[in-house]
Amino acid sequence: MAPGAALPSPGRLADRYERRRLTWEVWIVLAITVGQSALYSVLSLVRKLLSSVPLGSQQAQVNPSRDLQVVWDVVYQVLAVFFALALVALVVYLLWEPGSNALRRIGLDFARFGGDLGRGILLAAVIGIPGLALYAVGRALGITVTVVAAPLDAAWWTVPLLVLSALRAGLTEEVIFIAYLFDRLRRLGWNDWTIILTSAALRGAYHAYQGFGAIVGNFVMGIVFGWCYRRWGRVMPLVVAHTLLDIVAFVGYPLAAALWPGVFAPLPTPTPTPTATPA
């Protein structure tokens, strides 16, 4: 491609040089973002399966504390959100083309926020209610670990941090899994349903640390979200839906643990047997 030549327009197949560059770009983006997390998540599941403790008797914490001191814990939590969003910004930057607004092209703007909000709320309900039932079934069958979504001894700063974490998850997963992969894989000649299924499988692997129920649930969620993006051409409703789902899961977790401790409460920590101390 000659210097200064225009990049292929969205949906248009790239030439051989551009295909090679985009292939490297996709692998690099996945290696430093959701692909890396998916690999670690799968390895975490393998370790859980190899453990002598049954899978259903293990737990996974989604928003663990990062430091014993409150001030430093808050600082590290905020920085973690900031650097995760920086990776999202990097992906959006890669989608940027001269004369084209990347945010508008993927539908991550407020031009139709009323409609996006309504669709996001509806989508959250469609995904959230069956997802909660699937989690309960997975716990009952012993194929899903206990997911500790938030600390039970919440302080005043916990809710804002959890909302930030939910927004981070919504932007990270939907912008990369959906908007970015759709744009790049389409240019590489992939058809839409191959992209949807591949993205959904990657999303399932991303949540594998939670057990097999989470893999199935997130795979189905990926198919639904991919179909919606293909139909609407906007990622904002997906970000809204994902963020709402995580806010309900994170902030509502203490209430759910109190109402249904057998499903949502963390496993009790074994108390060591007292031993006699010599005088």
mmCIF file of C-alpha atoms in Angstrom:
data_model
loop_
_atom_site.group_PDB
_atom_site.id
_atom_site.type_symbol
_atom_site.label_atom_id
_atom_site.label_comp_id
_atom_site.label_asym_id
_atom_site.label_seq_id
_atom_site.Cartn_x
_atom_site.Cartn_y
_atom_site.Cartn_z
ATOM 1 C CA MET A 1 0.000 0.000 0.000
ATOM 2 C CA ALA A 2 1.490 3.344 -1.014
ATOM 3 C CA PRO A 3 2.214 5.879 1.730
ATOM 4 C CA GLY A 4 -0.835 8.039 2.392
ATOM 5 C CA ALA A 5 -3.243 5.612 0.726
ATOM 6 C CA ALA A 6 -6.643 5.260 2.383
ATOM 7 C CA LEU A 7 -7.324 2.229 4.530
ATOM 8 C CA PRO A 8 -10.107 -0.118 3.466
ATOM 9 C CA SER A 9 -13.537 1.186 4.413
ATOM 10 C CA PRO A 10 -15.501 -0.733 7.093
ATOM 11 C CA GLY A 11 -16.764 -4.061 5.813
ATOM 12 C CA ARG A 12 -14.432 -4.037 2.820
ATOM 13 C CA LEU A 13 -11.916 -6.865 2.435
ATOM 14 C CA ALA A 14 -8.291 -5.953 3.002
ATOM 15 C CA ASP A 15 -5.572 -6.701 0.485
ATOM 16 C CA ARG A 16 -2.766 -9.191 1.216
ATOM 17 C CA TYR A 17 -0.502 -6.679 2.950
ATOM 18 C CA GLU A 18 -3.335 -5.305 5.044
ATOM 19 C CA ARG A 19 -4.532 -8.813 5.963
ATOM 20 C CA ARG A 20 -1.097 -9.699 7.291
ATOM 21 C CA ARG A 21 -0.922 -6.499 9.318
ATOM 22 C CA LEU A 22 -4.438 -6.924 10.716
ATOM 23 C CA THR A 23 -3.785 -10.549 11.641
ATOM 24 C CA TRP A 24 -0.753 -9.517 13.688
ATOM 25 C CA GLU A 25 -2.734 -6.667 15.222
ATOM 26 C CA VAL A 26 -5.604 -8.936 16.310
ATOM 27 C CA TRP A 27 -3.241 -11.428 17.950
ATOM 28 C CA ILE A 28 -1.339 -8.658 19.744
ATOM 29 C CA VAL A 29 -4.540 -7.029 21.000
ATOM 30 C CA LEU A 30 -5.857 -10.361 22.272
ATOM 31 C CA ALA A 31 -2.497 -11.158 23.891
ATOM 32 C CA ILE A 32 -2.574 -8.014 26.024
ATOM 33 C CA THR A 33 -6.317 -7.846 26.726
ATOM 34 C CA VAL A 34 -9.137 -10.393 26.794
ATOM 35 C CA GLY A 35 -7.180 -13.225 25.159
ATOM 36 C CA GLN A 36 -4.594 -13.162 27.916
ATOM 37 C CA SER A 37 -7.339 -13.171 30.558
ATOM 38 C CA ALA A 38 -9.124 -16.036 28.788
ATOM 39 C CA LEU A 39 -5.973 -18.169 28.837
ATOM 40 C CA TYR A 40 -5.395 -17.560 32.542
ATOM 41 C CA SER A 41 -9.073 -18.256 33.187
ATOM 42 C CA VAL A 42 -8.919 -21.628 31.425
ATOM 43 C CA LEU A 43 -5.754 -22.528 33.347
ATOM 44 C CA SER A 44 -7.510 -21.572 36.567
ATOM 45 C CA LEU A 45 -10.341 -23.971 35.729
ATOM 46 C CA VAL A 46 -7.855 -26.745 34.947
ATOM 47 C CA ARG A 47 -6.180 -26.219 38.330
ATOM 48 C CA LYS A 48 -9.560 -26.351 40.056
ATOM 49 C CA LEU A 49 -10.428 -29.615 38.289
ATOM 50 C CA LEU A 50 -7.080 -31.142 39.298
ATOM 51 C CA SER A 51 -7.609 -30.172 42.922
ATOM 52 C CA SER A 52 -8.751 -32.750 45.449
ATOM 53 C CA VAL A 53 -11.560 -30.370 46.448
ATOM 54 C CA PRO A 54 -14.709 -30.805 44.285
ATOM 55 C CA LEU A 55 -15.379 -27.968 41.863
ATOM 56 C CA GLY A 56 -18.684 -27.105 43.508
ATOM 57 C CA SER A 57 -16.940 -26.659 46.858
ATOM 58 C CA GLN A 58 -14.485 -24.069 45.545
ATOM 59 C CA GLN A 59 -14.956 -20.339 45.138
ATOM 60 C CA ALA A 60 -13.778 -17.470 42.954
ATOM 61 C CA GLN A 61 -13.705 -13.808 43.948
ATOM 62 C CA VAL A 62 -14.461 -11.300 41.220
ATOM 63 C CA ASN A 63 -13.490 -8.067 42.987
ATOM 64 C CA PRO A 64 -10.812 -9.041 45.499
ATOM 65 C CA SER A 65 -9.220 -6.562 47.841
ATOM 66 C CA ARG A 66 -5.802 -5.391 46.616
ATOM 67 C CA ASP A 67 -4.349 -4.235 49.917
ATOM 68 C CA LEU A 68 -5.092 -4.637 53.617
ATOM 69 C CA GLN A 69 -4.950 -0.886 54.184
ATOM 70 C CA VAL A 70 -8.143 0.816 53.067
ATOM 71 C CA VAL A 71 -6.550 3.878 51.469
ATOM 72 C CA TRP A 72 -4.136 1.852 49.362
ATOM 73 C CA ASP A 73 -6.839 -0.649 48.440
ATOM 74 C CA VAL A 74 -8.982 2.179 47.015
ATOM 75 C CA VAL A 75 -5.986 3.654 45.162
ATOM 76 C CA TYR A 76 -5.079 0.308 43.596
ATOM 77 C CA GLN A 77 -8.707 -0.425 42.663
ATOM 78 C CA VAL A 78 -9.071 2.933 40.888
ATOM 79 C CA LEU A 79 -5.748 2.466 39.094
ATOM 80 C CA ALA A 80 -6.787 -1.017 37.959
ATOM 81 C CA VAL A 81 -9.937 0.443 36.397
ATOM 82 C CA PHE A 82 -7.938 3.272 34.798
ATOM 83 C CA PHE A 83 -5.372 1.003 33.149
ATOM 84 C CA ALA A 84 -8.065 -1.415 31.954
ATOM 85 C CA LEU A 85 -9.899 1.480 30.307
ATOM 86 C CA ALA A 86 -6.591 2.610 28.789
ATOM 87 C CA LEU A 87 -6.505 -0.702 26.902
ATOM 88 C CA VAL A 88 -10.035 -0.036 25.666
ATOM 89 C CA ALA A 89 -8.861 3.393 24.503
ATOM 90 C CA LEU A 90 -5.966 1.723 22.670
ATOM 91 C CA VAL A 91 -8.370 -0.556 20.803
ATOM 92 C CA VAL A 92 -10.582 2.394 19.852
ATOM 93 C CA TYR A 93 -7.451 4.224 18.659
ATOM 94 C CA LEU A 94 -6.591 1.263 16.430
ATOM 95 C CA LEU A 95 -10.081 1.468 14.929
ATOM 96 C CA TRP A 96 -9.615 5.167 14.188
ATOM 97 C CA GLU A 97 -9.185 6.106 10.537
ATOM 98 C CA PRO A 98 -8.611 9.494 8.901
ATOM 99 C CA GLY A 99 -11.949 11.115 8.158
ATOM 100 C CA SER A 100 -13.883 8.571 10.233
ATOM 101 C CA ASN A 101 -15.004 8.729 13.861
ATOM 102 C CA ALA A 102 -14.292 5.300 15.380
ATOM 103 C CA LEU A 103 -16.690 5.805 18.294
ATOM 104 C CA ARG A 104 -19.530 6.757 15.956
ATOM 105 C CA ARG A 105 -18.719 3.881 13.601
ATOM 106 C CA ILE A 106 -19.045 1.233 16.333
ATOM 107 C CA GLY A 107 -21.954 3.026 17.988
ATOM 108 C CA LEU A 108 -20.199 3.985 21.227
ATOM 109 C CA ASP A 109 -21.603 7.501 21.457
ATOM 110 C CA PHE A 110 -24.624 9.285 22.905
ATOM 111 C CA ALA A 111 -26.314 10.112 19.606
ATOM 112 C CA ARG A 112 -29.134 7.610 20.287
ATOM 113 C CA PHE A 113 -28.723 7.177 24.019
ATOM 114 C CA GLY A 114 -32.462 6.987 24.749
ATOM 115 C CA GLY A 115 -32.930 4.044 22.413
ATOM 116 C CA ASP A 116 -29.629 2.487 23.465
ATOM 117 C CA LEU A 117 -30.638 2.718 27.134
ATOM 118 C CA GLY A 118 -34.014 1.093 26.490
ATOM 119 C CA ARG A 119 -32.466 -1.710 24.466
ATOM 120 C CA GLY A 120 -29.752 -2.179 27.080
ATOM 121 C CA ILE A 121 -32.270 -2.515 29.921
ATOM 122 C CA LEU A 122 -34.343 -5.006 27.926
ATOM 123 C CA LEU A 123 -31.253 -6.976 26.969
ATOM 124 C CA ALA A 124 -30.077 -7.024 30.605
ATOM 125 C CA ALA A 125 -33.391 -8.534 31.655
ATOM 126 C CA VAL A 126 -33.337 -11.107 28.849
ATOM 127 C CA ILE A 127 -29.808 -12.208 29.772
ATOM 128 C CA GLY A 128 -29.837 -11.642 33.532
ATOM 129 C CA ILE A 129 -32.841 -13.682 34.633
ATOM 130 C CA PRO A 130 -31.912 -16.908 32.771
ATOM 131 C CA GLY A 131 -28.263 -16.315 33.752
ATOM 132 C CA LEU A 132 -29.169 -16.250 37.432
ATOM 133 C CA ALA A 133 -31.150 -19.463 37.020
ATOM 134 C CA LEU A 134 -28.231 -21.096 35.174
ATOM 135 C CA TYR A 135 -25.860 -20.129 37.986
ATOM 136 C CA ALA A 136 -28.185 -21.664 40.572
ATOM 137 C CA VAL A 137 -28.481 -24.870 38.530
ATOM 138 C CA GLY A 138 -24.709 -25.009 38.097
ATOM 139 C CA ARG A 139 -24.214 -24.638 41.839
ATOM 140 C CA ALA A 140 -26.768 -27.389 42.495
ATOM 141 C CA LEU A 141 -25.012 -29.734 40.044
ATOM 142 C CA GLY A 142 -21.559 -28.899 41.432
ATOM 143 C CA ILE A 143 -20.176 -27.684 38.086
ATOM 144 C CA THR A 144 -19.961 -24.001 39.032
ATOM 145 C CA VAL A 145 -17.837 -22.511 41.781
ATOM 146 C CA THR A 146 -19.198 -20.107 44.368
ATOM 147 C CA VAL A 147 -18.665 -16.656 42.844
ATOM 148 C CA VAL A 148 -17.984 -14.013 45.476
ATOM 149 C CA ALA A 149 -18.883 -10.875 43.547
ATOM 150 C CA ALA A 150 -18.297 -8.318 46.305
ATOM 151 C CA PRO A 151 -17.149 -8.117 49.925
ATOM 152 C CA LEU A 152 -19.933 -8.747 52.401
ATOM 153 C CA ASP A 153 -18.639 -6.093 54.832
ATOM 154 C CA ALA A 154 -19.208 -3.234 52.383
ATOM 155 C CA ALA A 155 -18.130 0.304 53.344
ATOM 156 C CA TRP A 156 -19.322 3.597 51.826
ATOM 157 C CA TRP A 157 -16.664 3.528 49.113
ATOM 158 C CA THR A 158 -17.468 -0.031 48.047
ATOM 159 C CA VAL A 159 -20.486 0.787 45.863
ATOM 160 C CA PRO A 160 -18.736 3.478 43.733
ATOM 161 C CA LEU A 161 -15.792 1.132 43.204
ATOM 162 C CA LEU A 162 -18.121 -1.702 42.207
ATOM 163 C CA VAL A 163 -19.944 0.565 39.744
ATOM 164 C CA LEU A 164 -16.574 1.521 38.219
ATOM 165 C CA SER A 165 -15.640 -2.164 37.986
ATOM 166 C CA ALA A 166 -18.952 -2.920 36.261
ATOM 167 C CA LEU A 167 -18.373 -0.122 33.746
ATOM 168 C CA ARG A 168 -14.846 -1.382 33.125
ATOM 169 C CA ALA A 169 -16.142 -4.904 32.426
ATOM 170 C CA GLY A 170 -18.878 -3.627 30.123
ATOM 171 C CA LEU A 171 -16.538 -1.488 28.051
ATOM 172 C CA THR A 172 -13.679 -3.990 27.969
ATOM 173 C CA GLU A 173 -15.691 -7.003 26.899
ATOM 174 C CA GLU A 174 -18.143 -5.378 24.502
ATOM 175 C CA VAL A 175 -15.705 -3.051 22.750
ATOM 176 C CA ILE A 176 -13.091 -5.794 22.257
ATOM 177 C CA PHE A 177 -15.158 -8.990 21.976
ATOM 178 C CA ILE A 178 -17.789 -7.399 19.747
ATOM 179 C CA ALA A 179 -16.940 -4.078 18.098
ATOM 180 C CA TYR A 180 -13.214 -4.613 17.539
ATOM 181 C CA LEU A 181 -13.364 -8.269 16.473
ATOM 182 C CA PHE A 182 -16.325 -7.610 14.180
ATOM 183 C CA ASP A 183 -14.444 -4.832 12.417
ATOM 184 C CA ARG A 184 -11.146 -6.647 12.063
ATOM 185 C CA LEU A 185 -12.395 -10.153 11.285
ATOM 186 C CA ARG A 186 -14.827 -8.843 8.687
ATOM 187 C CA ARG A 187 -11.894 -7.240 6.904
ATOM 188 C CA LEU A 188 -10.087 -10.567 7.018
ATOM 189 C CA GLY A 189 -13.001 -12.160 5.140
ATOM 190 C CA TRP A 190 -14.832 -13.856 8.015
ATOM 191 C CA ASN A 191 -18.607 -14.075 7.776
ATOM 192 C CA ASP A 192 -20.745 -12.655 10.570
ATOM 193 C CA TRP A 193 -21.813 -15.929 12.180
ATOM 194 C CA THR A 194 -18.261 -17.248 12.284
ATOM 195 C CA ILE A 195 -17.281 -14.021 14.064
ATOM 196 C CA ILE A 196 -20.221 -14.295 16.475
ATOM 197 C CA LEU A 197 -19.445 -17.902 17.418
ATOM 198 C CA THR A 198 -15.704 -17.253 17.746
ATOM 199 C CA SER A 199 -16.297 -14.185 19.911
ATOM 200 C CA ALA A 200 -18.814 -16.085 22.048
ATOM 201 C CA ALA A 201 -16.366 -18.971 22.547
ATOM 202 C CA LEU A 202 -13.659 -16.509 23.599
ATOM 203 C CA ARG A 203 -16.110 -14.871 26.019
ATOM 204 C CA GLY A 204 -16.924 -18.267 27.505
ATOM 205 C CA ALA A 205 -13.227 -19.038 27.975
ATOM 206 C CA TYR A 206 -12.796 -15.587 29.555
ATOM 207 C CA HIS A 207 -15.167 -16.654 32.358
ATOM 208 C CA ALA A 208 -13.980 -20.269 32.648
ATOM 209 C CA TYR A 209 -12.537 -19.675 36.127
ATOM 210 C CA GLN A 210 -16.148 -19.622 37.397
ATOM 211 C CA GLY A 211 -16.875 -23.150 36.191
ATOM 212 C CA PHE A 212 -18.758 -24.851 33.381
ATOM 213 C CA GLY A 213 -22.046 -23.077 34.063
ATOM 214 C CA ALA A 214 -20.379 -19.720 33.457
ATOM 215 C CA ILE A 215 -18.805 -20.987 30.237
ATOM 216 C CA VAL A 216 -22.191 -22.031 28.843
ATOM 217 C CA GLY A 217 -23.964 -18.906 30.077
ATOM 218 C CA ASN A 218 -21.397 -16.491 28.672
ATOM 219 C CA PHE A 219 -21.208 -18.383 25.378
ATOM 220 C CA VAL A 220 -24.970 -17.940 24.948
ATOM 221 C CA MET A 221 -24.668 -14.308 26.033
ATOM 222 C CA GLY A 222 -21.960 -13.814 23.401
ATOM 223 C CA ILE A 223 -24.210 -15.208 20.674
ATOM 224 C CA VAL A 224 -27.103 -12.936 21.695
ATOM 225 C CA PHE A 225 -24.883 -9.856 21.968
ATOM 226 C CA GLY A 226 -23.176 -10.616 18.649
ATOM 227 C CA TRP A 227 -26.528 -11.020 16.913
ATOM 228 C CA CYS A 228 -27.756 -7.732 18.421
ATOM 229 C CA TYR A 229 -24.632 -5.901 17.251
ATOM 230 C CA ARG A 230 -25.027 -7.362 13.771
ATOM 231 C CA ARG A 231 -28.638 -6.173 13.711
ATOM 232 C CA TRP A 232 -28.270 -2.759 15.400
ATOM 233 C CA GLY A 233 -24.734 -1.828 14.409
ATOM 234 C CA ARG A 234 -24.226 -0.175 17.811
ATOM 235 C CA VAL A 235 -22.197 -1.382 20.779
ATOM 236 C CA MET A 236 -23.650 1.112 23.298
ATOM 237 C CA PRO A 237 -26.756 -1.020 24.128
ATOM 238 C CA LEU A 238 -24.436 -3.948 24.859
ATOM 239 C CA VAL A 239 -22.239 -1.831 27.135
ATOM 240 C CA VAL A 240 -25.343 -0.573 28.956
ATOM 241 C CA ALA A 241 -26.719 -4.110 29.373
ATOM 242 C CA HIS A 242 -23.404 -5.561 30.529
ATOM 243 C CA THR A 243 -22.781 -2.715 32.986
ATOM 244 C CA LEU A 244 -26.285 -3.045 34.460
ATOM 245 C CA LEU A 245 -25.880 -6.812 34.817
ATOM 246 C CA ASP A 246 -22.606 -6.400 36.692
ATOM 247 C CA ILE A 247 -23.902 -3.585 38.894
ATOM 248 C CA VAL A 248 -26.827 -5.759 39.960
ATOM 249 C CA ALA A 249 -24.488 -8.724 40.507
ATOM 250 C CA PHE A 250 -21.821 -6.756 42.400
ATOM 251 C CA VAL A 251 -23.960 -4.408 44.488
ATOM 252 C CA GLY A 252 -26.788 -6.889 45.039
ATOM 253 C CA TYR A 253 -24.456 -9.708 46.037
ATOM 254 C CA PRO A 254 -24.557 -9.117 49.826
ATOM 255 C CA LEU A 255 -28.373 -9.167 49.722
ATOM 256 C CA ALA A 256 -28.420 -12.333 47.614
ATOM 257 C CA ALA A 257 -25.905 -13.989 49.962
ATOM 258 C CA ALA A 258 -28.132 -13.164 52.927
ATOM 259 C CA LEU A 259 -31.317 -14.441 51.268
ATOM 260 C CA TRP A 260 -29.846 -17.563 49.614
ATOM 261 C CA PRO A 261 -26.662 -18.439 51.519
ATOM 262 C CA GLY A 262 -26.502 -21.946 50.073
ATOM 263 C CA VAL A 263 -26.131 -20.546 46.545
ATOM 264 C CA PHE A 264 -24.379 -17.199 46.897
ATOM 265 C CA ALA A 265 -22.605 -17.088 50.250
ATOM 266 C CA PRO A 266 -18.856 -17.811 50.303
ATOM 267 C CA LEU A 267 -17.618 -21.029 51.775
ATOM 268 C CA PRO A 268 -16.787 -20.888 55.473
ATOM 269 C CA THR A 269 -13.109 -20.746 56.317
ATOM 270 C CA PRO A 270 -12.078 -23.842 58.297
ATOM 271 C CA THR A 271 -11.090 -23.112 61.870
ATOM 272 C CA PRO A 272 -7.858 -24.845 62.878
ATOM 273 C CA THR A 273 -8.150 -27.442 65.632
ATOM 274 C CA PRO A 274 -6.771 -26.042 68.906
ATOM 275 C CA THR A 275 -3.653 -27.755 70.180
ATOM 276 C CA ALA A 276 -2.351 -27.883 73.711
ATOM 277 C CA THR A 277 0.333 -25.335 74.461
ATOM 278 C CA PRO A 278 3.055 -26.473 76.883
ATOM 279 C CA ALA A 279 3.338 -24.415 80.008
#
